[in-house]
């Protein structure tokens, strides 16, 4: 019997999309085992070799077009629905992922703190638009017409994540914090569990294996997200 609101913040990482066929970064065979992030995922790399960076993101964008949400994504959308229907408190899903699988599964209160691969941004006028096609470096911005100014709307290393003010505000009043499929190696996301603990929240880690900050979680369940997340949600919604 819950005594009062159970404000909930969920943080997801690449592990939640792994079984949808999208690569993780630091597992065996992960993206950063094959590619050097410093040559592909920094503003300096883009300034130095825009075509190389665009080729990398265009390939990941093409790979994303056929990806489908999996049981973990759907279970999180179900949890959000139940929270909203029962008025059980605030619910926020913060994802480090740049795919659209949480949207496909129906998650609504969603924040992509590392941006979105299916969005292109003009660095001249700031125009942001959904774009499933490859970004051509010389293409003109559909809004301002400037050429050579389009980039993926993805947060690169050294850039500020999106929505941190909202995230920290939510973590101040959080009662339940769940980290799913993230290695806990990249800050500020890896520090969110500490903020949640400061707020007195119950903290849960659902992942394939322990990450860097697993020791501080109150509850940990390890296994594939498509099994562990639906099971955890079903138990919670008992
Ligand atoms: N089910 C659940 N968890 C899984 C699965 C799976 N099928 N497969 C892998 N994992 C877990 C791994 O155990 C690991 O803890 O997912 C995590 C993936 O970790 P990373 O590859 O480091 O991905 P992530 O934590 O999302 O990286 C954070 O780093 O490079 C940046 O911007 C990038 O958003 C990314 C950030």
Short mmCIF file of C-alpha atoms and ligand atoms in Angstrom, two decimals:
data_model
loop_
_atom_site.label_atom_id
_atom_site.label_comp_id
_atom_site.label_asym_id
_atom_site.label_seq_id
_atom_site.Cartn_x
_atom_site.Cartn_y
_atom_site.Cartn_z
CA UNK A 1 0.00 0.00 0.00
CA UNK A 2 1.76 3.18 -1.04
CA UNK A 3 1.35 5.96 1.54
CA UNK A 4 1.57 8.94 -0.76
CA UNK A 5 2.66 9.99 -4.24
CA UNK A 6 5.45 7.92 -5.67
CA UNK A 7 7.21 10.39 -7.97
CA UNK A 8 9.16 8.26 -10.41
CA UNK A 9 12.16 8.97 -12.63
CA UNK A 10 13.47 6.35 -15.01
CA UNK A 11 16.85 6.59 -16.74
CA UNK A 12 17.51 4.36 -19.73
CA UNK A 13 20.68 3.63 -21.67
CA UNK A 14 21.70 1.66 -24.73
CA UNK A 15 20.99 -1.67 -23.03
CA UNK A 16 17.22 -1.11 -23.25
CA UNK A 17 17.50 -1.00 -27.06
CA UNK A 18 20.13 -3.75 -27.42
CA UNK A 19 17.54 -6.47 -28.10
CA UNK A 20 15.98 -4.28 -30.77
CA UNK A 21 19.24 -4.72 -32.68
CA UNK A 22 20.74 -1.31 -31.88
CA UNK A 23 24.34 -1.39 -30.67
CA UNK A 24 25.51 -0.50 -27.20
CA UNK A 25 28.71 1.46 -26.69
CA UNK A 26 30.88 -0.31 -24.12
CA UNK A 27 29.86 -3.93 -24.29
CA UNK A 28 32.03 -6.38 -26.19
CA UNK A 29 31.60 -5.38 -29.82
CA UNK A 30 30.04 -2.08 -28.81
CA UNK A 31 30.25 1.02 -30.99
CA UNK A 32 33.21 2.51 -29.15
CA UNK A 33 35.08 -0.75 -29.55
CA UNK A 34 34.84 -0.31 -33.33
CA UNK A 35 34.92 3.46 -33.70
CA UNK A 36 36.88 6.18 -31.89
CA UNK A 37 34.31 8.49 -30.25
CA UNK A 38 36.87 11.32 -30.21
CA UNK A 39 36.97 11.20 -34.01
CA UNK A 40 33.20 10.90 -34.49
CA UNK A 41 31.29 12.27 -31.51
CA UNK A 42 32.83 15.63 -30.65
CA UNK A 43 32.30 19.17 -32.04
CA UNK A 44 36.01 19.27 -32.92
CA UNK A 45 35.70 16.09 -34.99
CA UNK A 46 32.72 17.58 -36.84
CA UNK A 47 34.59 20.81 -37.53
CA UNK A 48 37.65 18.93 -38.75
CA UNK A 49 35.93 16.19 -40.81
CA UNK A 50 32.20 16.83 -41.22
CA UNK A 51 31.76 14.26 -43.98
CA UNK A 52 33.28 11.47 -41.80
CA UNK A 53 31.05 12.37 -38.86
CA UNK A 54 27.95 12.64 -41.05
CA UNK A 55 28.72 9.25 -42.64
CA UNK A 56 28.83 7.67 -39.15
CA UNK A 57 25.52 9.20 -38.04
CA UNK A 58 23.83 8.66 -41.41
CA UNK A 59 24.67 4.93 -41.13
CA UNK A 60 23.24 4.78 -37.58
CA UNK A 61 20.16 6.72 -38.76
CA UNK A 62 19.61 4.24 -41.62
CA UNK A 63 20.00 1.34 -39.17
CA UNK A 64 17.39 2.91 -36.88
CA UNK A 65 14.67 3.17 -39.50
CA UNK A 66 13.83 -0.57 -39.27
CA UNK A 67 14.35 -0.93 -35.49
CA UNK A 68 11.30 -1.85 -33.43
CA UNK A 69 10.51 -1.19 -29.77
CA UNK A 70 10.91 -4.29 -27.59
CA UNK A 71 9.11 -5.66 -24.51
CA UNK A 72 11.16 -3.45 -22.20
CA UNK A 73 10.10 -0.27 -24.00
CA UNK A 74 6.45 -1.38 -23.90
CA UNK A 75 6.64 -2.28 -20.20
CA UNK A 76 7.92 1.23 -19.40
CA UNK A 77 5.05 2.79 -21.39
CA UNK A 78 2.63 0.56 -19.42
CA UNK A 79 4.16 1.69 -16.12
CA UNK A 80 3.73 5.35 -17.16
CA UNK A 81 0.11 4.74 -18.16
CA UNK A 82 -0.62 3.08 -14.80
CA UNK A 83 0.99 6.02 -12.96
CA UNK A 84 -1.05 8.54 -14.90
CA UNK A 85 -4.36 6.60 -14.57
CA UNK A 86 -3.91 6.09 -10.83
CA UNK A 87 -2.53 9.57 -10.16
CA UNK A 88 0.34 7.87 -8.36
CA UNK A 89 2.69 10.84 -8.68
CA UNK A 90 4.92 12.43 -11.29
CA UNK A 91 6.48 10.17 -13.91
CA UNK A 92 9.49 11.08 -16.08
CA UNK A 93 11.46 8.92 -18.49
CA UNK A 94 14.94 10.30 -19.21
CA UNK A 95 16.80 8.46 -21.93
CA UNK A 96 20.43 8.69 -22.95
CA UNK A 97 19.43 6.95 -26.17
CA UNK A 98 19.04 8.80 -29.45
CA UNK A 99 16.69 6.21 -30.96
CA UNK A 100 12.88 6.59 -31.15
CA UNK A 101 11.95 3.25 -29.59
CA UNK A 102 10.44 4.71 -26.41
CA UNK A 103 8.19 6.86 -28.64
CA UNK A 104 7.25 3.79 -30.70
CA UNK A 105 6.20 2.01 -27.48
CA UNK A 106 3.99 4.96 -26.45
CA UNK A 107 6.07 6.63 -23.73
CA UNK A 108 4.87 10.24 -23.45
CA UNK A 109 6.80 12.10 -20.75
CA UNK A 110 10.14 11.45 -22.38
CA UNK A 111 13.33 13.51 -22.40
CA UNK A 112 16.22 12.70 -24.74
CA UNK A 113 19.14 14.13 -22.77
CA UNK A 114 21.64 13.15 -25.50
CA UNK A 115 19.46 14.30 -28.41
CA UNK A 116 17.65 12.41 -31.16
CA UNK A 117 19.19 10.69 -34.18
CA UNK A 118 16.07 11.25 -36.33
CA UNK A 119 16.34 15.02 -35.95
CA UNK A 120 18.59 17.38 -37.89
CA UNK A 121 19.56 20.85 -36.63
CA UNK A 122 20.80 23.92 -38.49
CA UNK A 123 23.79 25.48 -36.73
CA UNK A 124 23.06 28.80 -38.45
CA UNK A 125 19.42 29.42 -37.47
CA UNK A 126 18.78 26.63 -34.97
CA UNK A 127 15.97 25.12 -37.07
CA UNK A 128 15.25 21.59 -35.72
CA UNK A 129 13.33 19.10 -37.83
CA UNK A 130 12.57 15.40 -38.03
CA UNK A 131 14.69 13.87 -40.76
CA UNK A 132 15.01 10.20 -41.68
CA UNK A 133 17.26 10.88 -44.69
CA UNK A 134 21.05 11.08 -44.74
CA UNK A 135 22.37 14.57 -43.93
CA UNK A 136 24.29 16.00 -46.91
CA UNK A 137 26.93 18.45 -45.68
CA UNK A 138 26.39 20.83 -48.60
CA UNK A 139 22.57 20.76 -48.36
CA UNK A 140 20.82 24.06 -47.57
CA UNK A 141 18.86 24.45 -44.35
CA UNK A 142 15.16 24.08 -45.26
CA UNK A 143 14.43 27.21 -43.21
CA UNK A 144 17.27 29.70 -43.63
CA UNK A 145 18.84 28.31 -46.81
CA UNK A 146 22.39 28.39 -45.42
CA UNK A 147 24.50 25.50 -46.76
CA UNK A 148 27.06 23.37 -44.87
CA UNK A 149 25.31 24.12 -41.55
CA UNK A 150 23.26 20.95 -40.92
CA UNK A 151 24.21 18.44 -38.15
CA UNK A 152 22.58 15.55 -36.29
CA UNK A 153 20.64 16.76 -33.23
CA UNK A 154 22.85 14.57 -31.03
CA UNK A 155 24.80 15.70 -27.94
CA UNK A 156 28.51 15.06 -28.52
CA UNK A 157 31.21 14.61 -25.89
CA UNK A 158 32.04 18.04 -24.48
CA UNK A 159 28.56 19.40 -25.21
CA UNK A 160 25.88 20.12 -22.60
CA UNK A 161 23.21 17.41 -22.28
CA UNK A 162 19.63 18.54 -22.92
CA UNK A 163 17.11 19.27 -20.17
CA UNK A 164 19.39 18.98 -17.13
CA UNK A 165 17.44 21.66 -15.25
CA UNK A 166 14.21 19.67 -15.65
CA UNK A 167 15.97 16.43 -14.70
CA UNK A 168 17.55 17.78 -11.51
CA UNK A 169 14.24 19.39 -10.55
CA UNK A 170 12.49 16.03 -10.92
CA UNK A 171 15.24 14.27 -8.96
CA UNK A 172 14.75 16.66 -6.02
CA UNK A 173 11.30 15.16 -5.36
CA UNK A 174 11.82 11.64 -6.64
CA UNK A 175 10.60 8.65 -4.58
CA UNK A 176 11.47 5.88 -7.06
CA UNK A 177 14.50 5.98 -9.39
CA UNK A 178 15.11 3.17 -11.87
CA UNK A 179 18.25 2.97 -14.07
CA UNK A 180 17.86 0.56 -16.97
CA UNK A 181 20.51 -0.73 -19.38
CA UNK A 182 23.17 1.85 -18.67
CA UNK A 183 26.79 1.26 -17.67
CA UNK A 184 26.86 4.26 -15.32
CA UNK A 185 30.10 5.47 -16.89
CA UNK A 186 29.04 8.77 -18.49
CA UNK A 187 28.22 11.81 -16.34
CA UNK A 188 26.02 13.62 -15.57
CA UNK A 189 23.60 10.67 -16.10
CA UNK A 190 25.73 8.32 -13.98
CA UNK A 191 25.35 10.72 -11.03
CA UNK A 192 21.53 10.82 -11.12
CA UNK A 193 21.28 7.86 -8.72
CA UNK A 194 23.18 9.86 -6.08
CA UNK A 195 20.76 12.79 -6.49
CA UNK A 196 17.87 10.33 -6.11
CA UNK A 197 19.39 8.88 -2.94
CA UNK A 198 19.81 12.41 -1.56
CA UNK A 199 16.07 12.89 -2.13
CA UNK A 200 15.43 9.70 -0.16
CA UNK A 201 14.29 7.67 -3.18
CA UNK A 202 14.25 3.89 -3.53
CA UNK A 203 16.80 3.19 -6.28
CA UNK A 204 16.68 0.25 -8.66
CA UNK A 205 19.14 -0.93 -11.34
CA UNK A 206 17.84 -3.24 -14.07
CA UNK A 207 20.62 -4.22 -16.47
CA UNK A 208 22.44 -7.15 -18.07
CA UNK A 209 25.29 -6.89 -15.59
CA UNK A 210 26.44 -4.54 -12.83
CA UNK A 211 27.63 -1.12 -14.02
CA UNK A 212 30.08 1.33 -12.50
CA UNK A 213 27.71 2.69 -9.85
CA UNK A 214 25.73 -0.48 -9.06
CA UNK A 215 26.90 -0.64 -5.46
CA UNK A 216 24.77 2.36 -4.44
CA UNK A 217 21.42 0.98 -5.69
CA UNK A 218 18.92 -0.34 -3.12
CA UNK A 219 17.69 -3.04 -5.51
CA UNK A 220 19.42 -4.62 -8.51
CA UNK A 221 18.11 -7.20 -10.99
CA UNK A 222 20.35 -8.45 -13.79
CA UNK A 223 19.34 -10.05 -17.05
CA UNK A 224 18.14 -9.09 -20.53
CA UNK A 225 15.91 -6.01 -20.45
CA UNK A 226 13.13 -7.75 -22.41
CA UNK A 227 12.80 -10.20 -19.49
CA UNK A 228 13.84 -8.20 -16.44
CA UNK A 229 11.91 -4.97 -17.16
CA UNK A 230 8.48 -6.51 -17.91
CA UNK A 231 8.89 -8.77 -14.85
CA UNK A 232 9.79 -5.83 -12.60
CA UNK A 233 6.89 -3.72 -13.94
CA UNK A 234 4.40 -6.59 -13.57
CA UNK A 235 5.46 -7.09 -9.95
CA UNK A 236 5.26 -3.34 -9.28
CA UNK A 237 1.78 -3.08 -10.80
CA UNK A 238 0.86 -6.37 -9.05
N1 LIG B 1 19.50 -5.86 -21.51
C1 LIG B 1 19.81 -5.02 -20.49
N2 LIG B 1 20.99 -4.36 -20.39
C2 LIG B 1 21.89 -4.56 -21.37
C3 LIG B 1 21.65 -5.42 -22.47
C4 LIG B 1 20.39 -6.08 -22.52
N3 LIG B 1 20.05 -6.90 -23.52
N4 LIG B 1 22.75 -5.42 -23.26
C5 LIG B 1 23.64 -4.60 -22.68
N5 LIG B 1 23.13 -4.09 -21.54
C6 LIG B 1 23.76 -3.16 -20.58
C7 LIG B 1 25.23 -3.37 -20.39
O1 LIG B 1 25.46 -4.28 -19.33
C8 LIG B 1 25.69 -1.97 -20.01
O2 LIG B 1 25.57 -1.77 -18.62
O3 LIG B 1 23.60 -1.87 -21.12
C9 LIG B 1 24.69 -1.06 -20.72
C10 LIG B 1 25.26 -0.39 -21.94
O4 LIG B 1 26.25 0.50 -21.51
P1 LIG B 1 26.87 1.51 -22.57
O5 LIG B 1 27.19 0.77 -23.83
O6 LIG B 1 27.94 2.27 -21.86
O7 LIG B 1 25.65 2.50 -22.93
P2 LIG B 1 25.15 3.72 -22.09
O8 LIG B 1 25.29 3.49 -20.63
O9 LIG B 1 23.79 4.06 -22.60
O10 LIG B 1 26.17 4.89 -22.54
C11 LIG B 1 25.88 6.19 -22.04
O11 LIG B 1 27.63 7.07 -23.46
O12 LIG B 1 28.72 7.20 -25.46
C12 LIG B 1 27.78 7.80 -24.68
O13 LIG B 1 26.08 9.12 -25.55
C13 LIG B 1 26.46 7.79 -25.37
O14 LIG B 1 24.29 7.74 -24.36
C14 LIG B 1 25.54 7.08 -24.39
C15 LIG B 1 26.27 7.20 -23.09
#
